[in-house]
Amino acid sequence: MTLKDIAKEAGVSISTVSRVINQKGTSAASKEVQDRIWEIVRRTGYSPNTAARDLKSGNSVSAKKPNRSIACIFARTEDPMKDIFFSTLARGLEEEAFHHNYIVKHLITFVDIDNPAEFRHVTGNRVDGAAVLGRCNRQMLSFLKKHFNNVVYSGLNTINAKYDQIICDGYQAAGSVMERLMELGHTHIAYIGDTKEENRYEGYCAALSARKLPLRRELVVHSPMTTEGGYQGALRLLEKSRDFTAIFCSNDTVAIGTLRALQEKGLRIPKDVSLISIDDIDVVQYITPLLTTIHIPIKEMGKTAAKILIDRIEGGHRLPMKILLPFSLVWRETCAEPRRTL
């Protein structure tokens, strides 16, 4: 498989393929084209010709390392390619692995593990390590321990396992969200999103407690972390109570659905309700009003996970590492001082 072959199958130019796999700017191609190119790379096991590249750059040529492979396991989403957070995380992992002459051999979800055919396919094709994206449950941890010697985890929650972990702390991010809302004067703050063993929800609760504000169950809605989950969650919230001036959504996709539901009910953002969330996925820059959110360095998390996993595979370290990446508040248009309760 060559760049020319990939370009022909993807229906693009060789230069486009080269820019995508060598990360020459984010405008090299649309997301759909990038996904198509990386799917071909993954399926065919294409890897860069490092010897030819060294010759071209004038470096001495050493023996080409054999191709190695890793599995990418999505522990929290059934359809990662439609989940912007996890697809971005995986893309960072795949790009970094590729440039270390590793290929991502499998993309599997927690649902696939329960599928006997997919399970046999994954466990029957040896890989050198596994990257787990998203919080793991006990079943997943048991699966990892049984089938993989080298594991790295990346997400917003820490996990209780002796694996390398690349974390952007969702608990602290939620605390920053709540602190900012309360600085604006909000004390009636609702929450929409996952509440089960989720540190963003725990951060929400802790922030209320720190200000000696009650945790009001009628202002908490457990919902899937999807756009539809946010939409339905907001409708349920409005049915239970209108005594709130701000809503903290556990991620941006939930916030997008919540925003739609509020607007359909005639509520003005942020005049009637302030809205804030976590992730800062690209699409939130193109909705109206622009979403205030916490920026998570998603792609950098994936790249760092690949580096740490490869270092472990190649014997660079043995003790489990935990690396914390920073987050930052991105102030846009959906938050303001409270006007009134609804």
mmCIF file of C-alpha atoms in Angstrom:
data_model
loop_
_atom_site.group_PDB
_atom_site.id
_atom_site.type_symbol
_atom_site.label_atom_id
_atom_site.label_comp_id
_atom_site.label_asym_id
_atom_site.label_seq_id
_atom_site.Cartn_x
_atom_site.Cartn_y
_atom_site.Cartn_z
ATOM 1 C CA MET A 1 0.000 0.000 0.000
ATOM 2 C CA THR A 2 1.371 3.412 -1.017
ATOM 3 C CA LEU A 3 0.179 7.003 -0.698
ATOM 4 C CA LYS A 4 -0.935 6.747 -4.309
ATOM 5 C CA ASP A 5 -3.064 3.681 -3.513
ATOM 6 C CA ILE A 6 -4.645 5.409 -0.514
ATOM 7 C CA ALA A 7 -5.344 8.539 -2.574
ATOM 8 C CA LYS A 8 -7.004 6.484 -5.318
ATOM 9 C CA GLU A 9 -9.252 4.608 -2.877
ATOM 10 C CA ALA A 10 -10.142 7.766 -0.944
ATOM 11 C CA GLY A 11 -10.819 9.731 -4.125
ATOM 12 C CA VAL A 12 -8.412 12.549 -3.281
ATOM 13 C CA SER A 13 -4.973 13.729 -4.364
ATOM 14 C CA ILE A 14 -1.718 12.227 -3.098
ATOM 15 C CA SER A 15 -0.805 15.604 -1.596
ATOM 16 C CA THR A 16 -4.054 15.621 0.410
ATOM 17 C CA VAL A 17 -3.281 12.165 1.809
ATOM 18 C CA SER A 18 0.243 13.283 2.680
ATOM 19 C CA ARG A 19 -0.980 16.421 4.460
ATOM 20 C CA VAL A 20 -3.574 14.463 6.452
ATOM 21 C CA ILE A 21 -1.306 11.678 7.701
ATOM 22 C CA ASN A 22 1.585 14.079 8.343
ATOM 23 C CA GLN A 23 -0.715 16.537 10.157
ATOM 24 C CA LYS A 24 0.130 19.479 7.928
ATOM 25 C CA GLY A 25 -2.550 21.827 9.222
ATOM 26 C CA THR A 26 -6.173 21.244 10.201
ATOM 27 C CA SER A 27 -7.441 22.549 6.842
ATOM 28 C CA ALA A 28 -5.801 19.761 4.853
ATOM 29 C CA ALA A 29 -9.189 18.149 4.269
ATOM 30 C CA SER A 30 -12.718 17.959 5.661
ATOM 31 C CA LYS A 31 -13.402 15.721 8.641
ATOM 32 C CA GLU A 32 -15.192 13.250 6.353
ATOM 33 C CA VAL A 33 -12.162 12.997 4.057
ATOM 34 C CA GLN A 34 -9.779 12.651 7.007
ATOM 35 C CA ASP A 35 -11.935 9.886 8.459
ATOM 36 C CA ARG A 36 -11.945 8.102 5.108
ATOM 37 C CA ILE A 37 -8.152 8.308 4.785
ATOM 38 C CA TRP A 38 -7.488 7.087 8.302
ATOM 39 C CA GLU A 39 -9.942 4.210 7.871
ATOM 40 C CA ILE A 40 -7.939 3.053 4.838
ATOM 41 C CA VAL A 41 -4.656 3.450 6.748
ATOM 42 C CA ARG A 42 -6.055 1.411 9.626
ATOM 43 C CA ARG A 43 -7.594 -1.298 7.459
ATOM 44 C CA THR A 44 -4.562 -1.805 5.239
ATOM 45 C CA GLY A 45 -1.922 -1.443 7.939
ATOM 46 C CA TYR A 46 -0.116 1.258 5.963
ATOM 47 C CA SER A 47 2.927 2.713 7.705
ATOM 48 C CA PRO A 48 5.371 5.395 6.563
ATOM 49 C CA ASN A 49 8.556 4.288 4.803
ATOM 50 C CA THR A 50 10.963 5.610 7.409
ATOM 51 C CA ALA A 51 14.059 4.528 5.512
ATOM 52 C CA ALA A 52 13.016 6.498 2.421
ATOM 53 C CA ARG A 53 12.081 9.457 4.582
ATOM 54 C CA ASP A 54 15.495 9.396 6.287
ATOM 55 C CA LEU A 55 17.262 9.279 2.919
ATOM 56 C CA LYS A 56 15.266 12.255 1.690
ATOM 57 C CA SER A 57 16.098 14.264 4.820
ATOM 58 C CA GLY A 58 19.792 13.318 4.725
ATOM 59 C CA ASN A 59 19.699 11.301 7.941
ATOM 60 C CA SER A 60 21.543 8.024 8.301
ATOM 61 C CA VAL A 61 19.412 5.005 7.505
ATOM 62 C CA SER A 62 18.904 2.384 10.159
ATOM 63 C CA ALA A 63 17.016 -0.854 9.997
ATOM 64 C CA LYS A 64 13.291 -0.202 9.829
ATOM 65 C CA LYS A 65 11.513 -1.275 12.995
ATOM 66 C CA PRO A 66 8.834 -3.864 12.457
ATOM 67 C CA ASN A 67 5.302 -2.542 12.432
ATOM 68 C CA ARG A 68 3.577 -2.728 15.776
ATOM 69 C CA SER A 69 -0.081 -2.301 16.549
ATOM 70 C CA ILE A 70 -2.412 -1.160 19.299
ATOM 71 C CA ALA A 71 -6.115 -1.525 19.928
ATOM 72 C CA CYS A 72 -8.321 1.466 20.662
ATOM 73 C CA ILE A 73 -11.192 0.635 23.006
ATOM 74 C CA PHE A 74 -14.099 3.022 23.537
ATOM 75 C CA ALA A 75 -15.395 2.253 27.013
ATOM 76 C CA ARG A 76 -18.200 4.792 27.080
ATOM 77 C CA THR A 77 -19.713 5.325 23.650
ATOM 78 C CA GLU A 78 -21.411 2.916 21.261
ATOM 79 C CA ASP A 79 -20.725 4.977 18.138
ATOM 80 C CA PRO A 80 -17.380 6.771 18.548
ATOM 81 C CA MET A 81 -17.264 8.119 15.002
ATOM 82 C CA LYS A 82 -20.437 10.130 15.707
ATOM 83 C CA ASP A 83 -19.196 11.260 19.120
ATOM 84 C CA ILE A 84 -17.026 14.323 18.496
ATOM 85 C CA PHE A 85 -15.186 14.102 21.826
ATOM 86 C CA PHE A 86 -14.152 10.468 21.437
ATOM 87 C CA SER A 87 -13.493 10.627 17.698
ATOM 88 C CA THR A 88 -11.153 13.596 18.300
ATOM 89 C CA LEU A 89 -9.452 11.765 21.155
ATOM 90 C CA ALA A 90 -8.977 8.693 18.956
ATOM 91 C CA ARG A 91 -7.674 10.778 16.062
ATOM 92 C CA GLY A 92 -4.937 12.259 18.256
ATOM 93 C CA LEU A 93 -4.003 8.757 19.412
ATOM 94 C CA GLU A 94 -3.958 7.370 15.866
ATOM 95 C CA GLU A 95 -1.927 10.204 14.385
ATOM 96 C CA GLU A 96 0.729 10.027 17.097
ATOM 97 C CA ALA A 97 0.930 6.234 16.950
ATOM 98 C CA PHE A 98 1.322 6.366 13.169
ATOM 99 C CA HIS A 99 4.383 8.592 13.428
ATOM 100 C CA HIS A 100 5.998 6.100 15.782
ATOM 101 C CA ASN A 101 5.400 3.378 13.182
ATOM 102 C CA TYR A 102 2.458 1.891 15.100
ATOM 103 C CA ILE A 103 -0.952 1.279 13.613
ATOM 104 C CA VAL A 104 -4.291 1.233 15.370
ATOM 105 C CA LYS A 105 -5.391 -2.265 14.446
ATOM 106 C CA HIS A 106 -8.834 -2.291 16.060
ATOM 107 C CA LEU A 107 -11.449 0.271 16.986
ATOM 108 C CA ILE A 108 -13.874 -1.442 19.353
ATOM 109 C CA THR A 109 -16.535 -0.391 21.849
ATOM 110 C CA PHE A 110 -17.779 -1.861 25.104
ATOM 111 C CA VAL A 111 -20.679 -3.304 23.106
ATOM 112 C CA ASP A 112 -18.281 -5.230 20.837
ATOM 113 C CA ILE A 113 -16.799 -7.027 23.829
ATOM 114 C CA ASP A 114 -20.169 -8.655 24.437
ATOM 115 C CA ASN A 115 -20.338 -9.792 20.800
ATOM 116 C CA PRO A 116 -18.731 -13.292 20.583
ATOM 117 C CA ALA A 117 -17.619 -12.870 16.955
ATOM 118 C CA GLU A 118 -16.036 -9.460 17.539
ATOM 119 C CA PHE A 119 -14.530 -10.643 20.812
ATOM 120 C CA ARG A 120 -12.768 -13.548 19.091
ATOM 121 C CA HIS A 121 -11.586 -11.285 16.298
ATOM 122 C CA VAL A 122 -9.939 -8.853 18.706
ATOM 123 C CA THR A 123 -8.421 -11.364 21.116
ATOM 124 C CA GLY A 124 -7.279 -13.606 18.250
ATOM 125 C CA ASN A 125 -5.263 -10.841 16.582
ATOM 126 C CA ARG A 126 -2.363 -9.965 18.806
ATOM 127 C CA VAL A 127 -1.622 -6.315 19.486
ATOM 128 C CA ASP A 128 1.191 -4.772 21.497
ATOM 129 C CA GLY A 129 -1.034 -2.670 23.722
ATOM 130 C CA ALA A 130 -4.435 -1.088 24.205
ATOM 131 C CA ALA A 131 -5.632 2.474 24.675
ATOM 132 C CA VAL A 132 -8.902 2.803 26.575
ATOM 133 C CA LEU A 133 -10.872 5.987 25.968
ATOM 134 C CA GLY A 134 -13.552 6.858 28.495
ATOM 135 C CA ARG A 135 -14.302 5.632 31.993
ATOM 136 C CA CYS A 136 -14.138 1.856 32.532
ATOM 137 C CA ASN A 137 -16.494 -0.354 34.493
ATOM 138 C CA ARG A 138 -15.426 -3.533 36.292
ATOM 139 C CA GLN A 139 -16.240 -5.737 33.321
ATOM 140 C CA MET A 140 -13.977 -3.667 31.084
ATOM 141 C CA LEU A 141 -11.157 -3.673 33.636
ATOM 142 C CA SER A 142 -11.409 -7.452 33.902
ATOM 143 C CA PHE A 143 -11.271 -7.744 30.091
ATOM 144 C CA LEU A 144 -8.187 -5.532 29.923
ATOM 145 C CA LYS A 145 -6.350 -7.418 32.644
ATOM 146 C CA LYS A 146 -6.982 -10.741 30.914
ATOM 147 C CA HIS A 147 -6.080 -9.788 27.344
ATOM 148 C CA PHE A 148 -3.578 -6.896 27.318
ATOM 149 C CA ASN A 149 -0.152 -6.504 28.919
ATOM 150 C CA ASN A 150 0.250 -2.810 28.112
ATOM 151 C CA VAL A 151 -2.639 -0.416 28.728
ATOM 152 C CA VAL A 152 -3.142 3.333 28.824
ATOM 153 C CA TYR A 153 -6.371 5.069 29.814
ATOM 154 C CA SER A 154 -7.472 8.581 28.850
ATOM 155 C CA GLY A 155 -10.545 10.519 29.959
ATOM 156 C CA LEU A 156 -11.963 13.053 32.410
ATOM 157 C CA ASN A 157 -12.443 10.564 35.245
ATOM 158 C CA THR A 158 -9.665 8.714 37.022
ATOM 159 C CA ILE A 159 -9.976 4.926 37.242
ATOM 160 C CA ASN A 160 -9.079 2.587 40.079
ATOM 161 C CA ALA A 161 -6.492 0.535 38.230
ATOM 162 C CA LYS A 162 -2.705 0.373 38.000
ATOM 163 C CA TYR A 163 -2.583 1.596 34.415
ATOM 164 C CA ASP A 164 -1.019 4.666 32.866
ATOM 165 C CA GLN A 165 -3.632 7.422 32.913
ATOM 166 C CA ILE A 166 -3.845 10.615 30.872
ATOM 167 C CA ILE A 167 -6.424 12.799 32.604
ATOM 168 C CA CYS A 168 -7.992 16.200 32.226
ATOM 169 C CA ASP A 169 -9.782 16.338 35.564
ATOM 170 C CA GLY A 170 -13.547 16.631 35.105
ATOM 171 C CA TYR A 171 -14.075 17.138 38.852
ATOM 172 C CA GLN A 172 -11.905 20.250 38.903
ATOM 173 C CA ALA A 173 -13.389 21.461 35.615
ATOM 174 C CA ALA A 174 -16.908 21.168 37.076
ATOM 175 C CA GLY A 175 -15.740 23.097 40.135
ATOM 176 C CA SER A 176 -14.488 25.896 37.878
ATOM 177 C CA VAL A 177 -17.826 25.965 36.031
ATOM 178 C CA MET A 178 -19.779 26.245 39.261
ATOM 179 C CA GLU A 179 -17.449 28.817 40.761
ATOM 180 C CA ARG A 180 -17.839 31.042 37.722
ATOM 181 C CA LEU A 181 -21.634 30.767 37.777
ATOM 182 C CA MET A 182 -21.753 31.567 41.473
ATOM 183 C CA GLU A 183 -19.412 34.540 40.998
ATOM 184 C CA LEU A 184 -22.017 35.889 38.581
ATOM 185 C CA GLY A 185 -24.622 35.556 41.331
ATOM 186 C CA HIS A 186 -26.320 32.264 40.432
ATOM 187 C CA THR A 187 -27.451 30.113 43.348
ATOM 188 C CA HIS A 188 -30.222 28.144 41.605
ATOM 189 C CA ILE A 189 -28.107 26.007 39.270
ATOM 190 C CA ALA A 190 -29.478 22.914 37.518
ATOM 191 C CA TYR A 191 -27.446 19.963 36.229
ATOM 192 C CA ILE A 192 -28.121 17.830 33.135
ATOM 193 C CA GLY A 193 -25.960 14.837 32.254
ATOM 194 C CA ASP A 194 -24.540 11.615 33.656
ATOM 195 C CA THR A 195 -24.757 11.286 37.441
ATOM 196 C CA LYS A 196 -23.550 7.704 37.955
ATOM 197 C CA GLU A 197 -19.940 7.553 39.156
ATOM 198 C CA GLU A 198 -19.298 10.736 37.169
ATOM 199 C CA ASN A 199 -16.795 13.191 38.620
ATOM 200 C CA ARG A 200 -18.352 16.152 36.808
ATOM 201 C CA TYR A 201 -21.546 15.571 38.775
ATOM 202 C CA GLU A 202 -19.509 15.057 41.951
ATOM 203 C CA GLY A 203 -17.805 18.398 41.264
ATOM 204 C CA TYR A 204 -21.220 20.029 40.891
ATOM 205 C CA CYS A 205 -22.360 18.639 44.241
ATOM 206 C CA ALA A 206 -19.114 19.579 46.012
ATOM 207 C CA ALA A 207 -19.302 23.164 44.750
ATOM 208 C CA LEU A 208 -22.832 23.557 46.102
ATOM 209 C CA SER A 209 -21.753 22.117 49.443
ATOM 210 C CA ALA A 210 -18.743 24.443 49.653
ATOM 211 C CA ARG A 211 -21.095 27.438 49.320
ATOM 212 C CA LYS A 212 -23.555 25.850 51.773
ATOM 213 C CA LEU A 213 -26.198 25.637 49.053
ATOM 214 C CA PRO A 214 -28.631 22.699 49.102
ATOM 215 C CA LEU A 215 -28.483 19.925 46.510
ATOM 216 C CA ARG A 216 -31.985 20.124 45.082
ATOM 217 C CA ARG A 217 -32.929 16.827 43.416
ATOM 218 C CA GLU A 218 -35.580 18.492 41.277
ATOM 219 C CA LEU A 219 -32.787 20.479 39.594
ATOM 220 C CA VAL A 220 -30.750 17.357 38.719
ATOM 221 C CA VAL A 221 -31.571 15.371 35.584
ATOM 222 C CA HIS A 222 -29.693 12.188 34.742
ATOM 223 C CA SER A 223 -29.468 11.864 30.965
ATOM 224 C CA PRO A 224 -27.325 10.229 28.265
ATOM 225 C CA MET A 225 -24.432 12.437 27.255
ATOM 226 C CA THR A 226 -25.817 13.057 23.762
ATOM 227 C CA THR A 227 -27.647 15.856 21.998
ATOM 228 C CA GLU A 228 -30.944 14.007 22.315
ATOM 229 C CA GLY A 229 -30.161 13.298 25.969
ATOM 230 C CA GLY A 230 -29.694 17.017 26.575
ATOM 231 C CA TYR A 231 -32.882 17.890 24.710
ATOM 232 C CA GLN A 232 -35.050 15.406 26.601
ATOM 233 C CA GLY A 233 -33.266 16.185 29.857
ATOM 234 C CA ALA A 234 -34.069 19.888 29.526
ATOM 235 C CA LEU A 235 -37.737 19.128 28.875
ATOM 236 C CA ARG A 236 -37.866 16.931 31.993
ATOM 237 C CA LEU A 237 -36.149 19.649 34.010
ATOM 238 C CA LEU A 238 -38.722 22.225 32.931
ATOM 239 C CA GLU A 239 -41.522 19.842 33.906
ATOM 240 C CA LYS A 240 -40.066 19.355 37.403
ATOM 241 C CA SER A 241 -39.084 22.935 38.218
ATOM 242 C CA ARG A 242 -38.508 26.376 36.781
ATOM 243 C CA ASP A 243 -36.796 27.701 39.871
ATOM 244 C CA PHE A 244 -33.331 27.947 38.318
ATOM 245 C CA THR A 245 -31.311 30.666 36.592
ATOM 246 C CA ALA A 246 -28.450 28.581 35.161
ATOM 247 C CA ILE A 247 -27.835 25.082 33.822
ATOM 248 C CA PHE A 248 -24.542 23.211 33.954
ATOM 249 C CA CYS A 249 -24.420 20.512 31.255
ATOM 250 C CA SER A 250 -21.919 17.684 31.633
ATOM 251 C CA ASN A 251 -20.632 18.114 28.072
ATOM 252 C CA ASP A 252 -21.152 20.229 24.967
ATOM 253 C CA THR A 253 -23.372 17.757 23.131
ATOM 254 C CA VAL A 254 -25.765 17.742 26.083
ATOM 255 C CA ALA A 255 -25.629 21.548 26.081
ATOM 256 C CA ILE A 256 -26.523 21.737 22.373
ATOM 257 C CA GLY A 257 -29.649 19.647 22.958
ATOM 258 C CA THR A 258 -30.492 21.637 26.076
ATOM 259 C CA LEU A 259 -30.126 24.909 24.193
ATOM 260 C CA ARG A 260 -32.544 23.751 21.519
ATOM 261 C CA ALA A 261 -35.160 22.679 24.074
ATOM 262 C CA LEU A 262 -34.937 25.973 25.976
ATOM 263 C CA GLN A 263 -35.244 28.023 22.807
ATOM 264 C CA GLU A 264 -38.252 26.006 21.659
ATOM 265 C CA LYS A 265 -39.899 26.860 24.975
ATOM 266 C CA GLY A 266 -39.333 30.545 24.317
ATOM 267 C CA LEU A 267 -36.512 31.050 26.821
ATOM 268 C CA ARG A 268 -33.734 33.513 26.015
ATOM 269 C CA ILE A 269 -30.099 32.536 26.533
ATOM 270 C CA PRO A 270 -28.525 34.029 28.619
ATOM 271 C CA LYS A 271 -31.162 36.609 29.597
ATOM 272 C CA ASP A 272 -33.538 34.031 31.090
ATOM 273 C CA VAL A 273 -31.136 31.126 31.629
ATOM 274 C CA SER A 274 -27.343 30.913 31.600
ATOM 275 C CA LEU A 275 -25.851 27.787 30.025
ATOM 276 C CA ILE A 276 -22.354 26.368 30.445
ATOM 277 C CA SER A 277 -20.688 23.027 29.785
ATOM 278 C CA ILE A 278 -17.411 21.155 29.307
ATOM 279 C CA ASP A 279 -15.334 20.016 26.261
ATOM 280 C CA ASP A 280 -15.185 22.906 23.733
ATOM 281 C CA ILE A 281 -15.782 20.735 20.667
ATOM 282 C CA ASP A 282 -15.478 22.597 17.344
ATOM 283 C CA VAL A 283 -19.207 22.745 16.598
ATOM 284 C CA VAL A 284 -20.015 24.998 19.595
ATOM 285 C CA GLN A 285 -18.343 27.902 17.801
ATOM 286 C CA TYR A 286 -21.088 27.781 15.174
ATOM 287 C CA ILE A 287 -24.280 27.672 17.243
ATOM 288 C CA THR A 288 -26.292 30.697 18.343
ATOM 289 C CA PRO A 289 -25.591 31.981 20.895
ATOM 290 C CA LEU A 290 -21.963 30.833 21.126
ATOM 291 C CA LEU A 291 -21.536 28.395 23.995
ATOM 292 C CA THR A 292 -19.499 29.209 27.094
ATOM 293 C CA THR A 293 -17.590 26.071 28.015
ATOM 294 C CA ILE A 294 -14.447 24.568 29.506
ATOM 295 C CA HIS A 295 -11.792 23.831 26.893
ATOM 296 C CA ILE A 296 -10.456 20.286 27.195
ATOM 297 C CA PRO A 297 -7.264 19.572 25.181
ATOM 298 C CA ILE A 298 -8.899 16.519 23.620
ATOM 299 C CA LYS A 299 -6.514 15.796 20.776
ATOM 300 C CA GLU A 300 -3.484 16.397 22.995
ATOM 301 C CA MET A 301 -4.883 13.828 25.427
ATOM 302 C CA GLY A 302 -4.950 11.275 22.605
ATOM 303 C CA LYS A 303 -1.445 12.118 21.456
ATOM 304 C CA THR A 304 -0.061 11.919 24.979
ATOM 305 C CA ALA A 305 -1.809 8.588 25.535
ATOM 306 C CA ALA A 306 -0.119 7.190 22.425
ATOM 307 C CA LYS A 307 3.307 8.429 23.526
ATOM 308 C CA ILE A 308 2.977 6.941 27.012
ATOM 309 C CA LEU A 309 1.633 3.612 25.732
ATOM 310 C CA ILE A 310 4.422 3.281 23.179
ATOM 311 C CA ASP A 311 7.018 4.178 25.809
ATOM 312 C CA ARG A 312 5.650 1.391 28.030
ATOM 313 C CA ILE A 313 5.575 -1.120 25.159
ATOM 314 C CA GLU A 314 9.204 -0.323 24.347
ATOM 315 C CA GLY A 315 10.342 -0.636 27.956
ATOM 316 C CA GLY A 316 10.711 3.038 28.740
ATOM 317 C CA HIS A 317 8.884 2.817 32.085
ATOM 318 C CA ARG A 318 7.264 0.229 34.318
ATOM 319 C CA LEU A 319 5.519 2.065 37.150
ATOM 320 C CA PRO A 320 2.014 3.364 36.331
ATOM 321 C CA MET A 321 2.043 7.034 35.389
ATOM 322 C CA LYS A 322 -0.706 9.605 35.842
ATOM 323 C CA ILE A 323 -0.450 12.748 33.728
ATOM 324 C CA LEU A 324 -2.836 15.661 34.294
ATOM 325 C CA LEU A 325 -3.464 18.000 31.359
ATOM 326 C CA PRO A 326 -4.802 21.523 31.983
ATOM 327 C CA PHE A 327 -8.216 22.901 31.078
ATOM 328 C CA SER A 328 -9.323 26.508 30.572
ATOM 329 C CA LEU A 329 -12.571 28.478 30.569
ATOM 330 C CA VAL A 330 -13.716 29.768 27.171
ATOM 331 C CA TRP A 331 -16.083 32.681 27.773
ATOM 332 C CA ARG A 332 -18.588 33.211 24.974
ATOM 333 C CA GLU A 333 -22.252 34.278 24.929
ATOM 334 C CA THR A 334 -24.400 31.912 27.006
ATOM 335 C CA CYS A 335 -23.662 33.160 30.525
ATOM 336 C CA ALA A 336 -24.663 36.341 32.308
ATOM 337 C CA GLU A 337 -25.775 37.554 35.707
ATOM 338 C CA PRO A 338 -29.127 36.089 36.808
ATOM 339 C CA ARG A 339 -32.169 38.139 35.873
ATOM 340 C CA ARG A 340 -34.922 36.208 37.569
ATOM 341 C CA THR A 341 -36.090 32.694 38.330
ATOM 342 C CA LEU A 342 -38.257 31.132 35.642
#
